[in-house]
JSON list of C-alpha atoms in Angstrom, two decimals:
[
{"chain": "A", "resi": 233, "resn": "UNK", "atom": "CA", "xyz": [183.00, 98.30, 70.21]},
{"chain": "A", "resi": 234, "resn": "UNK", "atom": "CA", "xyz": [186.55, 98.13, 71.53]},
{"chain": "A", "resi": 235, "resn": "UNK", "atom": "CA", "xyz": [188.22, 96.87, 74.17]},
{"chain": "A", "resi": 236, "resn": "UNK", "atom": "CA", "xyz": [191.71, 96.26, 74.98]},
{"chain": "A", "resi": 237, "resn": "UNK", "atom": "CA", "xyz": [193.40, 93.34, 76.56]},
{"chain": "A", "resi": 238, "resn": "UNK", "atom": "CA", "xyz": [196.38, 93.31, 78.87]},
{"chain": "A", "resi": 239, "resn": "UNK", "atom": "CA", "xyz": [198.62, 89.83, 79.22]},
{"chain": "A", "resi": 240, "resn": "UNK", "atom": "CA", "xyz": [199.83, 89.21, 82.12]},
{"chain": "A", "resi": 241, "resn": "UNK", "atom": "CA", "xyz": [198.20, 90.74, 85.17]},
{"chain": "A", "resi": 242, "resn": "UNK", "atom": "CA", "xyz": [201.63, 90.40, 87.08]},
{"chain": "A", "resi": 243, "resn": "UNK", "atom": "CA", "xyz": [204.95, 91.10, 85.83]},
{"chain": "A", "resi": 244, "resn": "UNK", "atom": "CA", "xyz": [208.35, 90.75, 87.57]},
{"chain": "A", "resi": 245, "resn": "UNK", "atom": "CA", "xyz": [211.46, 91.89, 86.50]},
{"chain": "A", "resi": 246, "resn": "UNK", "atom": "CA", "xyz": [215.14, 93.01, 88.02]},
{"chain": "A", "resi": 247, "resn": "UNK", "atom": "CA", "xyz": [216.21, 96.14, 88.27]},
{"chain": "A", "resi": 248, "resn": "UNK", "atom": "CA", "xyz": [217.91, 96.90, 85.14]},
{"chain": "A", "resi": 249, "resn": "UNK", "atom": "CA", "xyz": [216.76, 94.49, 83.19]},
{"chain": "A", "resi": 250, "resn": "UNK", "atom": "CA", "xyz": [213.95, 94.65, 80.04]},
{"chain": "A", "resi": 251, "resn": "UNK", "atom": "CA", "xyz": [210.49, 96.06, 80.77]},
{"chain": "A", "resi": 252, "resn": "UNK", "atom": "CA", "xyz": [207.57, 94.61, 78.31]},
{"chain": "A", "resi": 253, "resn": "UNK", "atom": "CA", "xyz": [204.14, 95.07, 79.28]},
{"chain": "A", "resi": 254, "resn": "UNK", "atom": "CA", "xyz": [201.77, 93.33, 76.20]},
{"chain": "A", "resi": 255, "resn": "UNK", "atom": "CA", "xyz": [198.36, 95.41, 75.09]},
{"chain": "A", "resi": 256, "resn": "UNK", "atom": "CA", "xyz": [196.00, 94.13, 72.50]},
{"chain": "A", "resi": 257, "resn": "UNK", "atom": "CA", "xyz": [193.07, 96.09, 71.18]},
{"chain": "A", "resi": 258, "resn": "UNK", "atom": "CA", "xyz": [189.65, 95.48, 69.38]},
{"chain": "A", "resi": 259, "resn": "UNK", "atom": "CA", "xyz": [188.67, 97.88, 67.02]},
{"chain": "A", "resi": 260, "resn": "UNK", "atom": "CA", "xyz": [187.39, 97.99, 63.29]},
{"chain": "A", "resi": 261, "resn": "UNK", "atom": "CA", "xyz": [189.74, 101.35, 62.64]},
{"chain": "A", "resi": 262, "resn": "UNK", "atom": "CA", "xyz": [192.96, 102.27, 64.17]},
{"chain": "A", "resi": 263, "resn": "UNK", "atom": "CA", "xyz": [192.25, 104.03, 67.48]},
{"chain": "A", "resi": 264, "resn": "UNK", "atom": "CA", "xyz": [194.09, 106.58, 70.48]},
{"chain": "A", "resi": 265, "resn": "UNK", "atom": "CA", "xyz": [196.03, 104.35, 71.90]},
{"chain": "A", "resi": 266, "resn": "UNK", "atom": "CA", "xyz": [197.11, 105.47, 75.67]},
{"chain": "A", "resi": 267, "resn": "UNK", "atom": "CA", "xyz": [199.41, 103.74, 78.50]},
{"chain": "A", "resi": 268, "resn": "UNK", "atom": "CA", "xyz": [198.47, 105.15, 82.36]},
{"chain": "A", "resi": 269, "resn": "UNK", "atom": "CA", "xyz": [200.77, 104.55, 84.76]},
{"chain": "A", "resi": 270, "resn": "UNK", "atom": "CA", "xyz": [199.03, 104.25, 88.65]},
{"chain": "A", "resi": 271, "resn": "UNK", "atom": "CA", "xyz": [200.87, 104.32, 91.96]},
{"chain": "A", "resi": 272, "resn": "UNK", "atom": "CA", "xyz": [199.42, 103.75, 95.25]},
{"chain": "A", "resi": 273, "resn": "UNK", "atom": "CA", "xyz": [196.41, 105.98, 96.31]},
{"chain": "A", "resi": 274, "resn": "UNK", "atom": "CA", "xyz": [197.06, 107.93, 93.04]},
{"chain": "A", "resi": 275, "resn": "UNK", "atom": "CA", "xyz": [195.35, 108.67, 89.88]},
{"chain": "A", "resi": 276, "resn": "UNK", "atom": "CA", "xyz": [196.30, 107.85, 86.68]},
{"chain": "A", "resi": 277, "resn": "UNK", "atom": "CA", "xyz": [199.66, 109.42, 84.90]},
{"chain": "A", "resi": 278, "resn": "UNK", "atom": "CA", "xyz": [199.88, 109.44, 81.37]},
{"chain": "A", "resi": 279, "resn": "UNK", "atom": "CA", "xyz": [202.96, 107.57, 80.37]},
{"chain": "A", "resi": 280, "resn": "UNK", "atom": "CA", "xyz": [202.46, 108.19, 76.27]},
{"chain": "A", "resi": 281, "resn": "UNK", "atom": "CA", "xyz": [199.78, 108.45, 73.55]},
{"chain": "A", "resi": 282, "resn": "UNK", "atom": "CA", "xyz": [199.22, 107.07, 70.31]},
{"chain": "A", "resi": 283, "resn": "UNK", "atom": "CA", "xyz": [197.31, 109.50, 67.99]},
{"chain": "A", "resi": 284, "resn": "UNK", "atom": "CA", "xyz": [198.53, 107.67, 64.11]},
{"chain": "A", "resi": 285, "resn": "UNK", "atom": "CA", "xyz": [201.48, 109.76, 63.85]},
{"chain": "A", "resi": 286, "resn": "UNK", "atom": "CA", "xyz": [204.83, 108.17, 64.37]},
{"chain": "A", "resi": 287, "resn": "UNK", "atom": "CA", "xyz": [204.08, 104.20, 65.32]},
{"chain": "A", "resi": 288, "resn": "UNK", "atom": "CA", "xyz": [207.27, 104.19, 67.91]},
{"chain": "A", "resi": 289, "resn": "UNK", "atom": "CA", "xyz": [205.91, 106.59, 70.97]},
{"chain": "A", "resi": 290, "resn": "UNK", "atom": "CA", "xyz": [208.22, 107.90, 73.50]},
{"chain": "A", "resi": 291, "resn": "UNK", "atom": "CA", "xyz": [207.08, 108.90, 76.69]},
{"chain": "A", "resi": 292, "resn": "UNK", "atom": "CA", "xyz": [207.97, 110.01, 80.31]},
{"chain": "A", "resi": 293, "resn": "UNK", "atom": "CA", "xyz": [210.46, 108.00, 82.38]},
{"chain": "A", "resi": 294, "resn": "UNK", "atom": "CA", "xyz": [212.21, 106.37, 79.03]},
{"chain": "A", "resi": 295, "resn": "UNK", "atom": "CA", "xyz": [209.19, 104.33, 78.37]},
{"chain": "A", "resi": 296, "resn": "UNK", "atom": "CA", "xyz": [207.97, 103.61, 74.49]},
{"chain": "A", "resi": 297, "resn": "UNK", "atom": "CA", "xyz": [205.27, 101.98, 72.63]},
{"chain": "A", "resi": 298, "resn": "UNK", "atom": "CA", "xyz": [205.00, 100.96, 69.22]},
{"chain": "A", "resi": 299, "resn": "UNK", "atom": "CA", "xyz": [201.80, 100.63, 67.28]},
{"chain": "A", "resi": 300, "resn": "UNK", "atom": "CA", "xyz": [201.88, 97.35, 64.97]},
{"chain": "A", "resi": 301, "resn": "UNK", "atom": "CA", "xyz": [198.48, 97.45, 63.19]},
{"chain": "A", "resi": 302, "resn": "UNK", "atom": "CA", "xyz": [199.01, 93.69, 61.99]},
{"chain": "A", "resi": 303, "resn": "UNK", "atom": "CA", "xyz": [199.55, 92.71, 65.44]},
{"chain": "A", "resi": 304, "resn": "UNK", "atom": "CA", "xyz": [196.97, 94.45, 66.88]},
{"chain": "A", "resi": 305, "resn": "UNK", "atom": "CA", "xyz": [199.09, 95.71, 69.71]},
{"chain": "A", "resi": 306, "resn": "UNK", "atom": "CA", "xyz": [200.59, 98.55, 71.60]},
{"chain": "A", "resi": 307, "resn": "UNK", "atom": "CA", "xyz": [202.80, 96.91, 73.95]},
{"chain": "A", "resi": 308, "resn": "UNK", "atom": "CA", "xyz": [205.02, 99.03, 76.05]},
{"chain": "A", "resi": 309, "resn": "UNK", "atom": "CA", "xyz": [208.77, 98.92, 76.87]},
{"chain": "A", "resi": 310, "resn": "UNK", "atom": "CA", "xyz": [211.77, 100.46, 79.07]},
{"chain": "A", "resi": 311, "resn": "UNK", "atom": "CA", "xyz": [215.54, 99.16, 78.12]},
{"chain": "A", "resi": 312, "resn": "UNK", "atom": "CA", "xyz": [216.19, 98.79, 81.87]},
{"chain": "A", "resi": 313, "resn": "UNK", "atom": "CA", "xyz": [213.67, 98.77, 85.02]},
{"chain": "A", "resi": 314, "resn": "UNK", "atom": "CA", "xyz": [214.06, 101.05, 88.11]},
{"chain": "A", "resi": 315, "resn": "UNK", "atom": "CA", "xyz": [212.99, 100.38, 91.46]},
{"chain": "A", "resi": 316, "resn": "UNK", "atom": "CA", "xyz": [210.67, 103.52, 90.80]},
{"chain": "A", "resi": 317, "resn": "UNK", "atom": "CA", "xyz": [208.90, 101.88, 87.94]},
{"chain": "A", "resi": 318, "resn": "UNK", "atom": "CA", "xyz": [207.18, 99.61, 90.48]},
{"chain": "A", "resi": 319, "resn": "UNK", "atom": "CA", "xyz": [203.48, 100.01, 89.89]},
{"chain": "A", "resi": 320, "resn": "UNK", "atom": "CA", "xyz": [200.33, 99.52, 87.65]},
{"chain": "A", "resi": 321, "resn": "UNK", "atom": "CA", "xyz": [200.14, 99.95, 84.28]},
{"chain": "A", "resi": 322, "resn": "UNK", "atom": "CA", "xyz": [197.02, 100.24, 82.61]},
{"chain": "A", "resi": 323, "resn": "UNK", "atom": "CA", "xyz": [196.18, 100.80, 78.47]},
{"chain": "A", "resi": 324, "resn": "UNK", "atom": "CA", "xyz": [193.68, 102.48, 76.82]},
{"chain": "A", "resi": 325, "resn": "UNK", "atom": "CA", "xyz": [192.02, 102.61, 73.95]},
{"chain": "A", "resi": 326, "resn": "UNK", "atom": "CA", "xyz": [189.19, 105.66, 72.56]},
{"chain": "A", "resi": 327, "resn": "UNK", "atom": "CA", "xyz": [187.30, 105.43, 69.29]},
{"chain": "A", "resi": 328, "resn": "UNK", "atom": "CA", "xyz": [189.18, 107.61, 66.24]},
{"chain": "A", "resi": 329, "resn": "UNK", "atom": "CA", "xyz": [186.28, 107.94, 64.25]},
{"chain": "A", "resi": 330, "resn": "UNK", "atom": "CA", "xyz": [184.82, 111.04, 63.66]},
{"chain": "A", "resi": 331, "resn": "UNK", "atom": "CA", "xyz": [181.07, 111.31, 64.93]},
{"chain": "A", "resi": 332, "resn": "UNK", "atom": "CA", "xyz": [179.72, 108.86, 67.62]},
{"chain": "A", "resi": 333, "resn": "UNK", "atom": "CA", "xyz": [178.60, 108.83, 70.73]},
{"chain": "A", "resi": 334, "resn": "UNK", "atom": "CA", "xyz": [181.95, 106.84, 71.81]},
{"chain": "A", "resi": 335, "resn": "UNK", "atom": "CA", "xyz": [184.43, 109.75, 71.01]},
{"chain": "A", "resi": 336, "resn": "UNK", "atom": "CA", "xyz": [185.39, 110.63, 74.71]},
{"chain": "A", "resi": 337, "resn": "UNK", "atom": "CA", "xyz": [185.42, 107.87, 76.91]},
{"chain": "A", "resi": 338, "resn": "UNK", "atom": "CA", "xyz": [188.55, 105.81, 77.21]},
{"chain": "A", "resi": 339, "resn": "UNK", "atom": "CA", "xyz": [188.36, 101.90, 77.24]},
{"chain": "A", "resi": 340, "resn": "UNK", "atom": "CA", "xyz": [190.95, 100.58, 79.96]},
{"chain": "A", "resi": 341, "resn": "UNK", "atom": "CA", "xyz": [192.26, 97.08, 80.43]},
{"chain": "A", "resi": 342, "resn": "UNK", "atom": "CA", "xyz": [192.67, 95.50, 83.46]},
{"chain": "A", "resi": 343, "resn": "UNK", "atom": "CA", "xyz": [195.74, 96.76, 84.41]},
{"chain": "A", "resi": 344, "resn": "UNK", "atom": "CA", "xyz": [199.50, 94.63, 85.01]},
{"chain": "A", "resi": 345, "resn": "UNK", "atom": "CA", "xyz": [201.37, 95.78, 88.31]},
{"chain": "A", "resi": 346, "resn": "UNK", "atom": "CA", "xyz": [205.08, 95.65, 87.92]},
{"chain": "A", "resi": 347, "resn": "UNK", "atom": "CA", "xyz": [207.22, 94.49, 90.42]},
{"chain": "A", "resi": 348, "resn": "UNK", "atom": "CA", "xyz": [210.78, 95.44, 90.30]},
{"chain": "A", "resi": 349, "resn": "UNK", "atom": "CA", "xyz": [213.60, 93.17, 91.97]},
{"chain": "A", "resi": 350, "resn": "UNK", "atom": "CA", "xyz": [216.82, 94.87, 93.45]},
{"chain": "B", "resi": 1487, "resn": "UNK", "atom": "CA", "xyz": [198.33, 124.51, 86.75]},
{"chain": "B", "resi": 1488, "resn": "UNK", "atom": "CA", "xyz": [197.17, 122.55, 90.55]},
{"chain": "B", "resi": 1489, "resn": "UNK", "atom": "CA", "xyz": [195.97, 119.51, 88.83]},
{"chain": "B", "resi": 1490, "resn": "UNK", "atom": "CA", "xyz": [192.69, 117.77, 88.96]},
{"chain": "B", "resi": 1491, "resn": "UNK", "atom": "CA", "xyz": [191.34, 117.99, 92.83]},
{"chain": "B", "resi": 1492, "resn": "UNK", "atom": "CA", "xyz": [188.58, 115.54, 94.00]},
{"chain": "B", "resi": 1493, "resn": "UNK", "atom": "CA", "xyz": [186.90, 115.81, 97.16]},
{"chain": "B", "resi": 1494, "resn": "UNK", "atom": "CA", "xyz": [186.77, 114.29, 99.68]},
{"chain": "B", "resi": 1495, "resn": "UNK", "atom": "CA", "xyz": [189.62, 111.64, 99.40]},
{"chain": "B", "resi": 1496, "resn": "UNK", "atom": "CA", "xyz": [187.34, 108.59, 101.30]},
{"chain": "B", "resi": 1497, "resn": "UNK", "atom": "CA", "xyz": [184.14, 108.15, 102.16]},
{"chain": "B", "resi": 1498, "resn": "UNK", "atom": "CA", "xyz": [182.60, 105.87, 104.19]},
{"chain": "B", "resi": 1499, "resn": "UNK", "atom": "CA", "xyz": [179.23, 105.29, 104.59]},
{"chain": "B", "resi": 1500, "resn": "UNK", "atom": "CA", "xyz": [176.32, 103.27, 105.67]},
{"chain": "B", "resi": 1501, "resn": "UNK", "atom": "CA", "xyz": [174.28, 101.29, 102.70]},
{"chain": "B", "resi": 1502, "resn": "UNK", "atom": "CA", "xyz": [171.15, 103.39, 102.01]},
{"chain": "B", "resi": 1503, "resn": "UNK", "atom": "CA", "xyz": [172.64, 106.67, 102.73]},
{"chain": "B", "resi": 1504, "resn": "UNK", "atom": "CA", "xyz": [173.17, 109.62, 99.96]},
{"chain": "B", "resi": 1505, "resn": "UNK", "atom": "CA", "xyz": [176.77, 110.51, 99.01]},
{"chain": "B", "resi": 1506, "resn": "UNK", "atom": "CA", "xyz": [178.18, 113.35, 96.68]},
{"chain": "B", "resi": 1507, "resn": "UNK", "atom": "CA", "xyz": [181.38, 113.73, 95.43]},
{"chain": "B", "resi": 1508, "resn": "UNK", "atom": "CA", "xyz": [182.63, 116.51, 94.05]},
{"chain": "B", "resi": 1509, "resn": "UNK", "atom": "CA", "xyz": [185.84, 117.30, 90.91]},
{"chain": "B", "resi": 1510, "resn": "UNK", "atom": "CA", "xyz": [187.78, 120.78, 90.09]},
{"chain": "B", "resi": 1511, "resn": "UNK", "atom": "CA", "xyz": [189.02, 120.25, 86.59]},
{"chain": "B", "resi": 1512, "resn": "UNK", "atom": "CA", "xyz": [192.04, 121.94, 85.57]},
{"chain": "B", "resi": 1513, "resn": "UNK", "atom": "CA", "xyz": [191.45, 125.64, 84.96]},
{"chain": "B", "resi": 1514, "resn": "UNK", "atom": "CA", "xyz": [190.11, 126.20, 81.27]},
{"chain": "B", "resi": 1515, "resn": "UNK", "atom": "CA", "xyz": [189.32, 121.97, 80.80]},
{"chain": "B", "resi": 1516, "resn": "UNK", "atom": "CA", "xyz": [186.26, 122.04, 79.08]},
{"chain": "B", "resi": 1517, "resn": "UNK", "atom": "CA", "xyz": [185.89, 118.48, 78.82]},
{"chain": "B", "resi": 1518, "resn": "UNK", "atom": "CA", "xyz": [185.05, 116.39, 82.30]},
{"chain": "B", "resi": 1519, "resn": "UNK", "atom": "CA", "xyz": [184.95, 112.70, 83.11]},
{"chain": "B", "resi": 1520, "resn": "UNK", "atom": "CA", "xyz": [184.08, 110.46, 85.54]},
{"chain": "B", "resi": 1521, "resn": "UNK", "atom": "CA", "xyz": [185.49, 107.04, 86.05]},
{"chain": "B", "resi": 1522, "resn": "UNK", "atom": "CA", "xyz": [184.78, 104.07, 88.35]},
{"chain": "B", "resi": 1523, "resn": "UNK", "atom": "CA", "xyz": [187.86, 101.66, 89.32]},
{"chain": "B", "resi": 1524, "resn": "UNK", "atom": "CA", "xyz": [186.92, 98.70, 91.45]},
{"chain": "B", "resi": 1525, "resn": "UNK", "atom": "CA", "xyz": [189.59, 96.56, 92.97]},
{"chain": "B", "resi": 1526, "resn": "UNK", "atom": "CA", "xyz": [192.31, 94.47, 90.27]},
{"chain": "B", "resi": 1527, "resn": "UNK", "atom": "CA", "xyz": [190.16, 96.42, 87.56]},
{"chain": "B", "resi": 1528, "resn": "UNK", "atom": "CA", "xyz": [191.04, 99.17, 84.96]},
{"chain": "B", "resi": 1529, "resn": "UNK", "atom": "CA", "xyz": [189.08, 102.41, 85.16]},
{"chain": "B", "resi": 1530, "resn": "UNK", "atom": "CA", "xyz": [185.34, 101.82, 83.79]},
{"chain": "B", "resi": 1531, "resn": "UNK", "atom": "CA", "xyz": [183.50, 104.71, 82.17]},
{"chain": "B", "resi": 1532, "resn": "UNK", "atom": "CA", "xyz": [180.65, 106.57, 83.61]},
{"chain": "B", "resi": 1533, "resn": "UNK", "atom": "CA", "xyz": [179.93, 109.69, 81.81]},
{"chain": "B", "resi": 1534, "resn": "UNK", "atom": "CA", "xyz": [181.37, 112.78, 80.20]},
{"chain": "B", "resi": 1535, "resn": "UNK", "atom": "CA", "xyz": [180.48, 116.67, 80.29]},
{"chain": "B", "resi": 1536, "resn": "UNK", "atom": "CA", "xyz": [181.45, 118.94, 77.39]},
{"chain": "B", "resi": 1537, "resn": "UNK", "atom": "CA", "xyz": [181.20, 122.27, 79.20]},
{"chain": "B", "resi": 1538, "resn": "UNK", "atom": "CA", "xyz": [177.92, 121.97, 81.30]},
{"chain": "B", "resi": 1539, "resn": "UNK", "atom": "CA", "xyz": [176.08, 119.61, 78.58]},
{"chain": "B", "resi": 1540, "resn": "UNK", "atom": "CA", "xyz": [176.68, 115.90, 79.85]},
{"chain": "B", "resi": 1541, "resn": "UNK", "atom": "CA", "xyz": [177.33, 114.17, 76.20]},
{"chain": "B", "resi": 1542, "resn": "UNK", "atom": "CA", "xyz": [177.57, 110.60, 77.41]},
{"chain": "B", "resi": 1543, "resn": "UNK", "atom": "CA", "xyz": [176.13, 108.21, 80.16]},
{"chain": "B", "resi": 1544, "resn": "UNK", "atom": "CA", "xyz": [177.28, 104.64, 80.63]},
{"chain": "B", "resi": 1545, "resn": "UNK", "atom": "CA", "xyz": [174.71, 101.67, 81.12]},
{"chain": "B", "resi": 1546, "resn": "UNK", "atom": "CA", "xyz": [177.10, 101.56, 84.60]},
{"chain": "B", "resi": 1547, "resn": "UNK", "atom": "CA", "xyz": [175.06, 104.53, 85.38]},
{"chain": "B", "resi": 1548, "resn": "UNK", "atom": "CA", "xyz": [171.69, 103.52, 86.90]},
{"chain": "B", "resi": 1549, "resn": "UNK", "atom": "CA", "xyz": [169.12, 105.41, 88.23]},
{"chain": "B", "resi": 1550, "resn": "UNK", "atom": "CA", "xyz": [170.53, 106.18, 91.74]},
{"chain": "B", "resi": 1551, "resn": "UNK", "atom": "CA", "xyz": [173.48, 107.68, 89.85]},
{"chain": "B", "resi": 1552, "resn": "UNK", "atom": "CA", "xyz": [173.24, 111.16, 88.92]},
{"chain": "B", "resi": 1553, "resn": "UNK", "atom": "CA", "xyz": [176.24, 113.37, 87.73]},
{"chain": "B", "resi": 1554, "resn": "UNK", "atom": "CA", "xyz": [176.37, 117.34, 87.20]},
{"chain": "B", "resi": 1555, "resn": "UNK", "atom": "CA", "xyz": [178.90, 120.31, 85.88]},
{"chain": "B", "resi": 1556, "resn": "UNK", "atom": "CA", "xyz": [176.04, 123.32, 86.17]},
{"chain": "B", "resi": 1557, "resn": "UNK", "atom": "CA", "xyz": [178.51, 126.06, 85.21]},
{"chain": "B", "resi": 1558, "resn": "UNK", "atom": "CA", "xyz": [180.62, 124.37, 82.82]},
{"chain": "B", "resi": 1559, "resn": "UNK", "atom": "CA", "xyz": [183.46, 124.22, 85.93]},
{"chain": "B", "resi": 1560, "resn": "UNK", "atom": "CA", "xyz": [183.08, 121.72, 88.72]},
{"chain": "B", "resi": 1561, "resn": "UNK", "atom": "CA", "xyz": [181.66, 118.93, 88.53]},
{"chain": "B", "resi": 1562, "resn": "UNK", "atom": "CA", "xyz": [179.30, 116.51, 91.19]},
{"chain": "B", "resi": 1563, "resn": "UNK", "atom": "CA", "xyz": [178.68, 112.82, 91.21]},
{"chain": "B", "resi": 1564, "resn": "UNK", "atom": "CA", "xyz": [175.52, 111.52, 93.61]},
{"chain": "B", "resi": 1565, "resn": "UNK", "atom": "CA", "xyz": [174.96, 108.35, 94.51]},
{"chain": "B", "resi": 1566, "resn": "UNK", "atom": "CA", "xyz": [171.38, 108.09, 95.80]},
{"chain": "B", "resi": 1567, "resn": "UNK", "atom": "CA", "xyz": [170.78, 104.56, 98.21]},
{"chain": "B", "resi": 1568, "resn": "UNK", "atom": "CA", "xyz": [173.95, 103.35, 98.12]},
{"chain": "B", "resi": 1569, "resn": "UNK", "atom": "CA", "xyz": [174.82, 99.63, 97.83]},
{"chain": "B", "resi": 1570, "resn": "UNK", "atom": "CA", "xyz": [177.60, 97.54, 99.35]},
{"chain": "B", "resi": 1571, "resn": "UNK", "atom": "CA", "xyz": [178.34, 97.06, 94.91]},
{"chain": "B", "resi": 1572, "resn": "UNK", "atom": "CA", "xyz": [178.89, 100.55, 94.85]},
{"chain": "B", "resi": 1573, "resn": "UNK", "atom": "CA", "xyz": [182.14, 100.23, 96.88]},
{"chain": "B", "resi": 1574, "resn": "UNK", "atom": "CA", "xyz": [185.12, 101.37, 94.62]},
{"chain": "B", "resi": 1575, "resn": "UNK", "atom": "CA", "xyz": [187.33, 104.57, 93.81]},
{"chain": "B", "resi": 1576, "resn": "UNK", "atom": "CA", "xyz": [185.40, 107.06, 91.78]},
{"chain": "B", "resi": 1577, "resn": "UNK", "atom": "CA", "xyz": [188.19, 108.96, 89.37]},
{"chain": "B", "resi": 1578, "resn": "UNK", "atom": "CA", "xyz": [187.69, 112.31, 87.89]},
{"chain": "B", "resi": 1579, "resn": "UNK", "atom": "CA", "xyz": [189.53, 113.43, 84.71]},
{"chain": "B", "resi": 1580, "resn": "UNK", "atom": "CA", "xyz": [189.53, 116.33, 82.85]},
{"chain": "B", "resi": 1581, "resn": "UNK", "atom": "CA", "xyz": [191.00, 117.76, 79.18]},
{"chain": "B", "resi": 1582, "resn": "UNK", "atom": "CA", "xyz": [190.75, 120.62, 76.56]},
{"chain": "B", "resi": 1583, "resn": "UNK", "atom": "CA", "xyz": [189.56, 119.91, 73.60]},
{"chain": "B", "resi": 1584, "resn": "UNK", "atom": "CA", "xyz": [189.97, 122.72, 70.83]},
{"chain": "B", "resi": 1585, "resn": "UNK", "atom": "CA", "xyz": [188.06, 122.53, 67.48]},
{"chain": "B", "resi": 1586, "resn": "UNK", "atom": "CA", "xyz": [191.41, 122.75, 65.36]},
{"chain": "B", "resi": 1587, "resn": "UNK", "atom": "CA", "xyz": [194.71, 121.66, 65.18]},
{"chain": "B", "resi": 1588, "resn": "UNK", "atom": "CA", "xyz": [194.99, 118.75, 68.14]},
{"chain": "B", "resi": 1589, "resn": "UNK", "atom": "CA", "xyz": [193.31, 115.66, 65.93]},
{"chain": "B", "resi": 1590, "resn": "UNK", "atom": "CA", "xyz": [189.92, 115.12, 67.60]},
{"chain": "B", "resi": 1591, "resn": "UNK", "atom": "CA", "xyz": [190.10, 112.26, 70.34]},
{"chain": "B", "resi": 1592, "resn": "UNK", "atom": "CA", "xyz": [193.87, 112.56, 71.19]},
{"chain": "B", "resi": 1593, "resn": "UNK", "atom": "CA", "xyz": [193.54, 115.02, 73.90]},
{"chain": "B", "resi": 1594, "resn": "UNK", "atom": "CA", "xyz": [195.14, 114.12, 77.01]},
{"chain": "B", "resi": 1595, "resn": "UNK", "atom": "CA", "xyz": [192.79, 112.91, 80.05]},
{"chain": "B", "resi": 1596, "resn": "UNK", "atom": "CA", "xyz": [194.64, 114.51, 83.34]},
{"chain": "B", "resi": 1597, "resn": "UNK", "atom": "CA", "xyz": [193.23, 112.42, 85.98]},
{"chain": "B", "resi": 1598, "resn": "UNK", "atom": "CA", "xyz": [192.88, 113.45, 89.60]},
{"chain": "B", "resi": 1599, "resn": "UNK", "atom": "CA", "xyz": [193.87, 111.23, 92.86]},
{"chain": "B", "resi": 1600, "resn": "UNK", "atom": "CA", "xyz": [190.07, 109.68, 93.25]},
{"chain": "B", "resi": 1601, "resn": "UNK", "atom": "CA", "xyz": [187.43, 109.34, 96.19]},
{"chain": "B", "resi": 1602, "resn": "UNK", "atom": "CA", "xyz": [187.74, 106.08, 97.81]},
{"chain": "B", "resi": 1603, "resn": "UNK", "atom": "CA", "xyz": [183.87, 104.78, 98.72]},
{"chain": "B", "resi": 1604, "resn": "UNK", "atom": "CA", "xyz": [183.23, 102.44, 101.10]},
{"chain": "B", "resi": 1605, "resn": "UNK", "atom": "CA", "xyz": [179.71, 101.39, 101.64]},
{"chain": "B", "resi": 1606, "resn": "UNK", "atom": "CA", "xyz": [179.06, 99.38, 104.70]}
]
C-alpha cells in the first residue's frame, strides 16, 4: 500500500524568502503524485500533478515539484513566499498501476500549514 | 463550470440522530468521491462512484455509513446513529475520466468546500 509522509507539520518562512515543503512516498512503482493547497473553510486546490512525464512540475502561483525516484520524494518549492501563500499544504499520492481496486482514491499526508512573516 | 457544491455547509446534530449530506459534481464528472478530514489530518478516503456504480468502499466506512449517486449525477452520504467520532468535515470531489488519451489515474480531483459535522 502507499502512503505519503509530510516533514514538518509547521513551516515558517518570510515573505520573500525560499518555500520548501518535504513529501515522501511509499510505493513499490512510481505513482500520481499531487500537492493540494487548503485555505480556511475551503476545499482542496490543486497546486500541480505528477503523472511520470517531466520530473520538474510547475504549477499555479509559481509553485514546482520535482519527482526524485531515488529519494523517494516530491517535495515542493516557491523562489520567494507571499503573504497569500499562507495556508495548508497537503500531498498525495494514487496507485499508477493498471488494474486494482486502489486506482481512484488519493492517499493524503497530514498536511504542513505555512506561515508567512511580513 | 460552478465547481463542486456540497450541501449544507455545517451540520450540527445530536449523537444518535440521522444526517445526509448531499454533492453536485461538476457537470459531465463521471467519477465522484467522498473524503473525510478530521482536525490536523489530511483528507482520508471513503469511497468512490464511477457513474452510479460505487467501485470502492473504505474499511472507514462502517455499517451506519451508507453513500449513493442513483443517476450517475449527485451524489448522498448518510450517516445512520451518529457518534461524537463522527465529528469532522466530509469533502466531496469529483473528475472525468476518459478511456483514452489522459494516462489512467492522473485525472484531476476538483474538490468542493466540505460539510462541517458536528455531533454533540
Amino acid at each position: 500500500a502507499q502512503s505519503v509522509t509530510q516533514l514538518g507539520s509547521h513551516v515558517s518562512v518570510s515573505e520573500g524568502a525560499l518555500v520548501l515543503l518535504r513529501c515522501n512516498y511509499s510505493s513499490s512503482v512510481p505513482p500520481y503524485l499531487f500537492w493540494y493547497v487548503q485555505y480556511p473553510n475551503q476545499g482542496l486546490q490543486l497546486l500541480l500533478k505528477y503523472t511520470s512525464a517531466a520530473t520538474l512540475v510547475k504549477g499555479i502561483n509559481g509553485f514546482e515539484a520535482e519527482f526524485k525516484k531515488s529519494e523517494t520524494s516530491f517535495h515542493l518549492t516557491k523562489p520567494s513566499a507571499h503573504m497569500s501563500d499562507a495556508a495548508e499544504y497537503f500531498c498525495a499520492v494514487r496507485r499508477s498501476l493498471p488494474g486494482g481496486t486502489s486506482y481512484g482514491k488519493l492517499t493524503f499526508g497530514q498536511g504542513t500549514i505555512l506561515t508567512v512573516h511580513p | 463550470d460552478t465547481g463542486v457544491s456540497q450541501d449544507p455547509r455545517h451540520k450540527i446534530t445530536k449523537r444518535g440522530q440521522n444526517v445526509t449530506f448531499r454533492c453536485d459534481p461538476i457537470s459531465e464528472h463521471n467519477r465522484l468521491y467522498w473524503y473525510r478530514q478530521t482536525l490536523g489530518q489530511g483528507p482520508e478516503f471513503l469511497t468512490y462512484f464511477q457513474n452510479e456504480a460505487q467501485l470502492e468502499k473504505s474499511r472507514l466506512l462502517s455499517d451506519r455509513f451508507s453513500a449513493e449517486r442513483p443517476k450517475g449525477s449527485f451524489s448522498t452520504l448518510e450517516i445512520q446513529r451518529t457518534e461524537q467520532g463522527d465529528s469532522a468535515m466530509y469533502l466531496c470531489a469529483s473528475s472525468y475520466r476518459t478511456r483514452q488519451g489522459e494516462k489512467r489515474g492522473a485525472d484531476t480531483q476538483y474538490f468542493g468546500p466540505g460539510t462541517r459535522l458536528t455531533v454533540l
